[in-house]
CSV table of C-alpha atoms in Angstrom, one decimal:
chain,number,residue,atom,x,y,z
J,89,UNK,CA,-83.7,-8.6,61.2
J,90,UNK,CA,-80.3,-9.9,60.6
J,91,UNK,CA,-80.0,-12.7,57.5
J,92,UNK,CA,-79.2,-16.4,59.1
J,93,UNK,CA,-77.1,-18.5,56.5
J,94,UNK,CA,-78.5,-21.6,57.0
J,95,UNK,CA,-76.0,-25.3,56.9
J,96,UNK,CA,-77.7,-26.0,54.0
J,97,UNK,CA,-76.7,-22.3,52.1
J,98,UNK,CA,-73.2,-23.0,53.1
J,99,UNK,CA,-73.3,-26.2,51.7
J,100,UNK,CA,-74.5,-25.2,48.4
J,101,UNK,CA,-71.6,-22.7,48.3
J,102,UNK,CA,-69.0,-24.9,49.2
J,103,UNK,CA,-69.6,-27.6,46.4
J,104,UNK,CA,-69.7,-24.5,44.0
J,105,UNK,CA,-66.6,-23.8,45.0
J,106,UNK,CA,-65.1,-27.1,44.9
J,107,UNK,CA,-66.9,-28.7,41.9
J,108,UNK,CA,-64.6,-28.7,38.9
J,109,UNK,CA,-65.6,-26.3,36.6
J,110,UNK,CA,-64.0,-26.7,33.2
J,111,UNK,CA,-64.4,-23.2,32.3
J,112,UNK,CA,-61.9,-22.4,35.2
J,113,UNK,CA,-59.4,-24.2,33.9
J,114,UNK,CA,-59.1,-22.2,31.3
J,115,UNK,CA,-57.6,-18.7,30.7
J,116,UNK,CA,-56.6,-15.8,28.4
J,117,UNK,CA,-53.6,-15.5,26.6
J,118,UNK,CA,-51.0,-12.9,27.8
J,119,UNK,CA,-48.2,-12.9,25.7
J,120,UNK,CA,-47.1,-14.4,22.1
J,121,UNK,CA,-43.3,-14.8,21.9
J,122,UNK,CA,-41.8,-16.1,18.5
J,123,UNK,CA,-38.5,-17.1,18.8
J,124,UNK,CA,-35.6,-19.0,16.6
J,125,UNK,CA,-35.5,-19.5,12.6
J,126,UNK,CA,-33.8,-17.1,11.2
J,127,UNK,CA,-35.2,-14.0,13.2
J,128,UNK,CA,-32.3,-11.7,15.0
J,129,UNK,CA,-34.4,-11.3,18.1
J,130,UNK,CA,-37.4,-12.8,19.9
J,131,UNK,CA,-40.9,-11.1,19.2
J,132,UNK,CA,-43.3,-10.5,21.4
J,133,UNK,CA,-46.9,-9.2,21.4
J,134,UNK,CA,-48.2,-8.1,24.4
J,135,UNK,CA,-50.9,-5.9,23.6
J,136,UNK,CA,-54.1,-7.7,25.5
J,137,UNK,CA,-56.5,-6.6,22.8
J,138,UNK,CA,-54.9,-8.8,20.2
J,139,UNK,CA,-53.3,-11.7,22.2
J,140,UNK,CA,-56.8,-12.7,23.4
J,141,UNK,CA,-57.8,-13.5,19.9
J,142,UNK,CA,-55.7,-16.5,19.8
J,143,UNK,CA,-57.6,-18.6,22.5
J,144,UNK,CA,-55.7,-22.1,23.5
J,145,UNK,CA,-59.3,-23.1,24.8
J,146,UNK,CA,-60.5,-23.6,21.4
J,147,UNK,CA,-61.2,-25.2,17.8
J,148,UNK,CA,-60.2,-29.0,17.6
J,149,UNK,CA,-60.3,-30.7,20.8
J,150,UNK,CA,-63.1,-28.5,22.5
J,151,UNK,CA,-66.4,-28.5,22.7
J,152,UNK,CA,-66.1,-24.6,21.8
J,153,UNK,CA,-66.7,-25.3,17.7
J,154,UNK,CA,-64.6,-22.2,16.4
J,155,UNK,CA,-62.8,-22.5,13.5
J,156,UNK,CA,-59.9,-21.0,14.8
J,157,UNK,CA,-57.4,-21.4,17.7
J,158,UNK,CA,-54.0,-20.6,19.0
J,159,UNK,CA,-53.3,-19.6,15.5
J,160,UNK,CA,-54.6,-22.6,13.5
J,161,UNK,CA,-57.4,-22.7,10.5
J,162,UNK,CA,-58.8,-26.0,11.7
J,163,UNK,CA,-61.5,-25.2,8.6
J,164,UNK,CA,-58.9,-27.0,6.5
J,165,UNK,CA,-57.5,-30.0,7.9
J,166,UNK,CA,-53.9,-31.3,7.8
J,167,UNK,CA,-51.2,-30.0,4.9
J,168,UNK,CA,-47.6,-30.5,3.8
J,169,UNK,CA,-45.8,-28.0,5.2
J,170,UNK,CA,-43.5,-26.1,2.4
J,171,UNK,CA,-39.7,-27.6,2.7
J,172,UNK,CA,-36.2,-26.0,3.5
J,173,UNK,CA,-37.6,-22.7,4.8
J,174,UNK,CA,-37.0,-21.4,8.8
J,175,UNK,CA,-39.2,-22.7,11.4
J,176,UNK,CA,-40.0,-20.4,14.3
J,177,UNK,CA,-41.2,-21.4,18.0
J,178,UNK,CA,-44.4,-19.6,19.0
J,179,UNK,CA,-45.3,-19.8,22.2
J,180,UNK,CA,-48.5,-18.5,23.7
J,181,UNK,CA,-48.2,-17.5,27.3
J,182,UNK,CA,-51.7,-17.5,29.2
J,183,UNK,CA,-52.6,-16.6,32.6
J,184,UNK,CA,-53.4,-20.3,33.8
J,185,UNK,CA,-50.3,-20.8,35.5
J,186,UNK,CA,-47.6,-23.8,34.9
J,187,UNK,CA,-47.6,-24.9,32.8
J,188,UNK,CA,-49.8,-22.4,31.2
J,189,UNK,CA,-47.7,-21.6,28.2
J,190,UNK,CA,-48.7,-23.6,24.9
J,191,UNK,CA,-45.9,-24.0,21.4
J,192,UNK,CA,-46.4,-24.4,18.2
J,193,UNK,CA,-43.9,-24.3,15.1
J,194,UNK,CA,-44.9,-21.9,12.7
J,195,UNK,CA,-43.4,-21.7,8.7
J,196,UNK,CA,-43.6,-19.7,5.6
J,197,UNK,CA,-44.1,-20.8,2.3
J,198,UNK,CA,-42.0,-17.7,0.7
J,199,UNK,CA,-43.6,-18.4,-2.9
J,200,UNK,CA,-47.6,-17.8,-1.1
J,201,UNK,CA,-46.7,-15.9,2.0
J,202,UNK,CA,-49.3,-18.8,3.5
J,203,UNK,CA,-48.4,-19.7,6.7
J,204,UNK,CA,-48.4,-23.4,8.4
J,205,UNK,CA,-48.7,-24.4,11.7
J,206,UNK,CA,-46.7,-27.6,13.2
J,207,UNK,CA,-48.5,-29.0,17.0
J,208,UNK,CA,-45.6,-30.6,18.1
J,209,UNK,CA,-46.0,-34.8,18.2
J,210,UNK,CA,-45.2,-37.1,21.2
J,211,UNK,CA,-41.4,-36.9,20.3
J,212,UNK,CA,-41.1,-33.0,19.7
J,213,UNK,CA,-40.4,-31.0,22.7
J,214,UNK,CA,-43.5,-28.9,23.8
J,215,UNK,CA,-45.7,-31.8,23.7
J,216,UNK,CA,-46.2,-32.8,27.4
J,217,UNK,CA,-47.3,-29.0,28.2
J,218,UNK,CA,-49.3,-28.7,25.5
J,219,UNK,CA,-51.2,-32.1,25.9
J,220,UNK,CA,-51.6,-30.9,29.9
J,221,UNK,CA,-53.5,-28.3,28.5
J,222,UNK,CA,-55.6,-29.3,25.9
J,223,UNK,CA,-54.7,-32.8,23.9
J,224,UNK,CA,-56.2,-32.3,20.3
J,225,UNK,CA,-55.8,-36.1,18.7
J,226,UNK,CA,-54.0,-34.3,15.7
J,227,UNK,CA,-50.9,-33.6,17.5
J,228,UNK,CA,-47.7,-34.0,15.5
J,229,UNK,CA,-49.2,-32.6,11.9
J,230,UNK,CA,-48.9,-29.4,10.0
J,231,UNK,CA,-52.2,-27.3,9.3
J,232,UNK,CA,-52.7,-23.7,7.6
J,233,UNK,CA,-52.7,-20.8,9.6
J,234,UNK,CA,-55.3,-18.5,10.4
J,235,UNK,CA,-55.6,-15.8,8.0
J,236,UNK,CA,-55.9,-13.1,11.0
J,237,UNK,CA,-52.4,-14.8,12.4
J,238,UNK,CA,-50.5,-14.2,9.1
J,239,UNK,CA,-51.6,-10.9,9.0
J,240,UNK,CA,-50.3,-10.0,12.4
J,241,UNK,CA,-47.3,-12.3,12.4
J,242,UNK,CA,-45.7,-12.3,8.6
J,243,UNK,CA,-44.7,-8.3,8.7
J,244,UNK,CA,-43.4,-9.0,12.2
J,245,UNK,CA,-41.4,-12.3,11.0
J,246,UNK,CA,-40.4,-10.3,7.9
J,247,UNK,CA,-39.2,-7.4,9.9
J,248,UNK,CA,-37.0,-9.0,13.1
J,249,UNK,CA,-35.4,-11.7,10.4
J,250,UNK,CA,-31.4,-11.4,10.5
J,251,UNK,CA,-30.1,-10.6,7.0
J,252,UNK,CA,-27.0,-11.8,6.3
């Protein structure tokens, strides 16, 4: 016999459609761009097996409990960030659309190599996208970087910085 969708199974599929599913909202990171300082050209990481790791969706401000996101050790709380060296822009593109891309500032102590990452405060621009996407309460303060994001960014920073 041939299947009868009832009103009622139509129903049911339409709310699921329409009801607003937080995990929707969210996507995957594309692209990493780090840009200004003192570095002679933009970088950008592309590859999707390593961009993923730095979820926007995560750490302070979720429900999601990791330790780590965009490319902050929340484990650690907030820090003075070292003084007088290059600040770079890091910008991580996802796939949610617009605005879908989410910045941070992002400086090395040269004495540790440690890195510290700045969420830009009501004033800074970046702000209004990145609140849109996920508003933290700790905007506007420095905090340590993820170990995993030093290792992948440092050599990068190090090797695209204009010597003079």
């Amino acid at each position: 016999g041939h299947m009868r969708v009832t009103f009622e199974a139509l129903t049911t599929i339409a709310v699921l459609v329409i009801a607003p599913a937080p995990v929707f909202a969210k996507g995957d990171t594309v692209r990493i761009t780090i840009t200004g300082g003192d570095l002679g050209a933009p970088i950008e990481i592309t590859d999707p097996a390593i961009v993923r790791q730095y979820n926007v969706w995560a750490g302070r401000g979720t429900s999601s409990g990791e330790p780590h996101s965009v490319n902050i050790d929340w484990t650690q709380g907030m820090v003075e960030p070292p003084k007088g060296v290059p600040v770079y822009e890091v910008s991580f593109v996802t796939n949610r659309g617009n605005p879908g891309t989410y910045v941070v500032r992002y400086a090395i102590d040269p004495a540790t190599k440690r890195g510290f990452v700045y969420l830009p405060g009501k004033t800074d621009a970046g702000y209004r996208d990145n609140v849109f996407l996920i508003y933290r309460e700790v905007e506007g303060n420095w905090f340590h970087a993820w170990d995993e994001w030093e290792k992948l960014a440092n050599p990068l920073i190090a090797k695209a910085r204009s010597t003079h």
